Coordinates of C-alpha atoms in Angstrom, one line a residue:
M1 CA 96.9 125.6 102.5
S2 CA 93.6 127.0 103.2
N3 CA 90.5 125.4 105.3
I4 CA 93.0 123.9 107.7
R5 CA 91.6 121.1 109.7
H6 CA 92.7 120.8 113.3
T7 CA 92.6 117.2 114.5
P8 CA 94.0 117.0 118.1
T9 CA 95.0 113.5 118.6
A10 CA 96.8 112.0 115.4
P11 CA 94.9 108.8 115.0
T12 CA 96.5 105.6 114.9
R13 CA 94.9 103.3 112.4
A14 CA 95.2 101.5 108.8
Q15 CA 93.3 102.3 106.2
R16 CA 93.0 102.0 102.2
L17 CA 93.3 104.5 99.9
T18 CA 92.9 104.3 95.9
A19 CA 95.2 106.1 93.7
G20 CA 94.7 109.8 93.6
D21 CA 92.7 109.7 97.1
R22 CA 93.9 112.6 99.4
I23 CA 93.5 113.7 102.7
D24 CA 93.4 117.5 102.9
A25 CA 95.3 119.9 105.0
H26 CA 95.2 119.3 108.7
R27 CA 97.3 119.3 111.6
H28 CA 97.6 117.4 115.1
D29 CA 98.8 118.3 118.4
D30 CA 100.7 114.9 118.2
H31 CA 103.6 113.4 116.2
Q32 CA 102.7 110.9 113.5
I33 CA 104.4 108.3 111.7
V34 CA 103.1 107.7 108.1
Y35 CA 104.0 104.5 106.5
A36 CA 102.7 102.8 102.9
G37 CA 102.4 99.1 103.0
T38 CA 101.4 99.2 99.7
G39 CA 101.7 102.1 96.8
V40 CA 103.4 105.4 97.6
V41 CA 102.4 108.1 99.8
A42 CA 103.2 111.7 99.4
V43 CA 102.9 114.2 102.6
T44 CA 103.1 117.9 101.7
T45 CA 103.8 120.8 104.0
D46 CA 104.7 124.4 103.0
A47 CA 108.0 123.2 102.8
G48 CA 107.8 120.8 100.3
T49 CA 106.5 117.2 99.5
W50 CA 108.1 114.2 101.3
F51 CA 107.2 110.8 99.5
A52 CA 107.9 107.3 100.6
P53 CA 107.3 103.7 99.1
G54 CA 107.2 100.8 101.4
T55 CA 110.9 100.8 102.2
R56 CA 110.5 104.3 103.9
A57 CA 108.2 106.2 106.5
I58 CA 107.4 109.8 106.8
W59 CA 107.9 111.6 110.6
V60 CA 105.1 114.1 110.8
P61 CA 105.9 116.5 114.3
A62 CA 103.2 117.9 116.2
G63 CA 101.6 121.1 114.6
T64 CA 102.8 120.3 111.4
V65 CA 100.3 121.1 108.6
H66 CA 100.2 118.5 106.1
A67 CA 98.3 116.9 103.3
H68 CA 98.5 113.0 102.2
R69 CA 98.1 112.0 98.9
A70 CA 98.1 108.4 97.4
H71 CA 99.7 107.2 94.2
G72 CA 98.5 103.5 93.5
L73 CA 96.6 101.5 96.0
L74 CA 97.9 102.7 99.3
D75 CA 97.7 100.5 102.5
L76 CA 98.2 103.4 104.9
H77 CA 99.4 102.9 108.5
L78 CA 99.3 105.9 110.5
V79 CA 101.1 105.7 114.2
G80 CA 100.1 108.7 116.6
L81 CA 102.8 109.5 119.4
P82 CA 102.0 112.0 122.4
V83 CA 103.6 115.4 121.7
D84 CA 105.9 114.7 124.9
D85 CA 107.0 111.3 122.8
N86 CA 109.7 112.1 120.5
P87 CA 112.0 109.4 120.0
L88 CA 113.5 110.8 116.9
G89 CA 114.2 114.1 118.7
L90 CA 113.2 115.8 115.5
D91 CA 110.8 119.2 114.9
H92 CA 110.6 119.1 111.1
P93 CA 109.4 116.1 108.8
A94 CA 111.6 113.7 107.6
V95 CA 111.6 110.4 106.0
L96 CA 113.1 107.2 107.6
A97 CA 114.6 103.9 106.5
V98 CA 111.9 101.0 107.2
G99 CA 113.7 97.6 107.7
P100 CA 111.5 94.1 107.8
L101 CA 111.3 94.4 111.9
L102 CA 110.0 98.3 111.8
R103 CA 107.5 97.4 108.8
E104 CA 106.2 94.5 111.0
L105 CA 105.9 96.6 114.2
I106 CA 104.3 99.1 112.4
R107 CA 101.7 96.8 110.6
A108 CA 101.0 95.2 113.8
Y109 CA 100.6 98.3 116.1
T110 CA 98.0 99.7 113.6
R111 CA 96.0 96.4 113.6
D112 CA 93.8 97.1 116.1
P113 CA 94.3 100.6 117.8
A114 CA 91.5 100.1 120.7
D115 CA 93.7 97.4 122.2
D116 CA 95.4 98.7 125.2
S117 CA 97.0 95.5 126.6
P118 CA 100.1 95.2 128.4
E119 CA 101.4 93.1 124.8
R120 CA 100.5 96.1 122.7
R121 CA 102.3 98.5 125.0
R122 CA 105.5 96.5 124.8
L123 CA 104.9 96.4 121.2
R124 CA 105.0 100.0 121.1
A125 CA 108.1 100.3 123.3
V126 CA 110.0 98.4 120.8
L127 CA 108.4 100.2 117.9
R128 CA 109.7 103.5 119.5
D129 CA 113.2 101.9 119.9
Q130 CA 113.5 101.0 116.1
L131 CA 112.0 104.5 115.2
R132 CA 114.9 105.9 117.2
V133 CA 117.5 104.0 115.3
S134 CA 116.3 104.5 111.9
P135 CA 118.4 106.2 109.3
Q136 CA 116.9 109.6 108.0
Q137 CA 116.6 109.4 103.8
P138 CA 116.8 112.7 102.1
L139 CA 113.5 111.8 100.0
L140 CA 112.0 115.1 99.6
L141 CA 111.0 117.6 96.9
P142 CA 111.1 121.0 98.6
A143 CA 109.0 123.9 97.3
P144 CA 110.5 126.7 95.7
A145 CA 109.9 130.2 97.0
D146 CA 111.3 132.3 94.5
P147 CA 109.4 132.9 91.7
R148 CA 112.1 132.4 89.2
L149 CA 113.0 128.9 90.8
A150 CA 109.6 128.0 90.9
A151 CA 109.2 128.3 86.9
V152 CA 112.3 126.4 86.2
C153 CA 111.1 123.5 88.9
A154 CA 107.4 123.9 86.9
L155 CA 109.4 123.0 83.5
V156 CA 111.1 119.8 84.8
H157 CA 108.1 118.4 86.6
A158 CA 106.1 119.0 83.5
D159 CA 108.4 116.8 81.6
P160 CA 110.5 114.7 83.5
A161 CA 112.4 113.3 80.6
D162 CA 113.7 117.2 79.9
T163 CA 117.3 116.7 79.3
R164 CA 117.9 120.3 79.1
T165 CA 120.9 122.0 81.1
L166 CA 120.4 124.4 83.8
A167 CA 121.2 127.0 81.4
A168 CA 118.8 126.1 79.1
L169 CA 116.1 125.9 81.1
G170 CA 116.9 129.4 82.5
A171 CA 117.1 130.9 79.1
A172 CA 113.3 129.6 78.5
A173 CA 112.2 131.0 82.0
G174 CA 114.2 134.4 81.4
V175 CA 116.7 133.4 84.3
G176 CA 120.3 133.6 84.3
E177 CA 122.3 130.0 85.1
R178 CA 124.6 131.9 87.5
T179 CA 121.2 132.9 89.4
L180 CA 119.5 129.8 89.2
S181 CA 122.8 128.0 90.6
R182 CA 122.9 130.2 93.7
L183 CA 119.0 129.9 94.3
F184 CA 119.0 126.1 94.1
R185 CA 121.8 125.9 96.9
R186 CA 120.2 128.8 98.9
E187 CA 116.6 127.4 98.7
F188 CA 117.3 123.5 98.6
G189 CA 120.7 123.2 99.8
M190 CA 121.5 120.9 96.6
T191 CA 122.4 121.4 93.3
F192 CA 120.4 121.4 90.1
P193 CA 121.4 118.0 89.2
Q194 CA 120.6 116.6 92.6
W195 CA 117.3 118.2 92.8
R196 CA 116.3 116.7 89.4
A197 CA 117.2 113.3 90.5
Q198 CA 114.7 113.6 93.2
S199 CA 112.3 115.0 90.9
R200 CA 112.6 112.0 88.7
L201 CA 112.5 109.6 91.3
Y202 CA 109.3 111.0 92.5
H203 CA 107.8 111.0 89.3
A204 CA 108.9 107.4 88.7
L205 CA 107.3 106.0 92.0
R206 CA 104.1 107.7 91.0
M207 CA 104.2 106.3 87.7
L208 CA 105.2 102.9 88.9
A209 CA 102.6 102.8 91.5
D210 CA 100.0 103.7 88.7
G211 CA 101.2 100.4 87.1
L212 CA 103.4 101.7 84.1
P213 CA 106.2 99.0 82.8
V214 CA 109.9 100.0 84.0
T215 CA 111.0 100.3 80.7
T216 CA 108.3 103.3 80.2
V217 CA 109.0 104.7 83.3
A218 CA 112.8 104.7 82.8
H219 CA 112.0 106.6 79.2
R220 CA 109.3 109.1 80.8
C221 CA 111.8 110.0 83.6
G222 CA 114.6 110.8 81.4
W223 CA 117.0 107.7 82.0
S224 CA 119.3 106.9 79.2
S225 CA 118.2 102.7 79.7
A226 CA 116.0 100.8 81.8
S227 CA 119.3 99.3 83.3
A228 CA 120.6 103.0 84.5
F229 CA 117.3 103.4 86.1
I230 CA 117.1 100.0 87.7
D231 CA 120.4 100.9 89.3
V232 CA 119.7 104.4 90.5
F233 CA 116.4 103.1 91.9
R234 CA 117.9 100.1 93.9
R235 CA 120.7 102.3 95.3
S236 CA 117.7 104.8 96.5
F237 CA 115.3 102.7 98.0
G238 CA 116.8 99.2 98.3
Y239 CA 114.7 96.8 95.9
T240 CA 114.1 97.1 92.4
P241 CA 111.5 99.0 90.1
G242 CA 110.1 95.7 89.2
T243 CA 109.8 94.6 93.3
H244 CA 108.2 97.7 93.5
N245 CA 105.5 97.0 90.8
R246 CA 105.0 93.6 92.1
R247 CA 104.1 95.0 95.8
A248 CA 102.0 97.7 94.6

């Protein structure tokens, strides 16, 4: 990332972004929680892209260079935390589950950032407690370093419905299946089918945020049927893709 902006204090605020809007690469001296009340937010670092719908939030630790992108109409909520206030104890980005209580705490806390009342400080304390117990979710598309791996990942991203095996994709990119399998495990810590499932979910969220019908999204992202897509989506995000469309 070039032209990195340095904003020492991570802002706490709520703002609206339209589909395709970006916040360019920057870093804070503080930690930050990024939450999308509607739409889907994607946070990209040198390590990859973390993505989250309304049942997830993204933890961005202090000093991390990152950029935001909106998919769909994004109701974005940002919560800044001082560098010495790390309720998660994490020094790397992560996606967190957001239940109904944490969701309302984030919304309430970002409503009036200038408020420094005792009531709001108590709200912050409960928010921190909820962050501490929020389970992490593996919603990350890691960035490939090896150019051979990057070539295969680009083929899958270009057509999420592509059903070719790793061997066939490798043949198209001039790389052997065994080499690719080893690279997926070494760089991403996951198998090719696991990575492709993450990729398809990411593209599905983007398409749903743009208002595409569930059946169309299922077809374009490579699921054999709408029901199969709905099942995977529900298990991954805790609600159905139809619900996602209504929220967006």
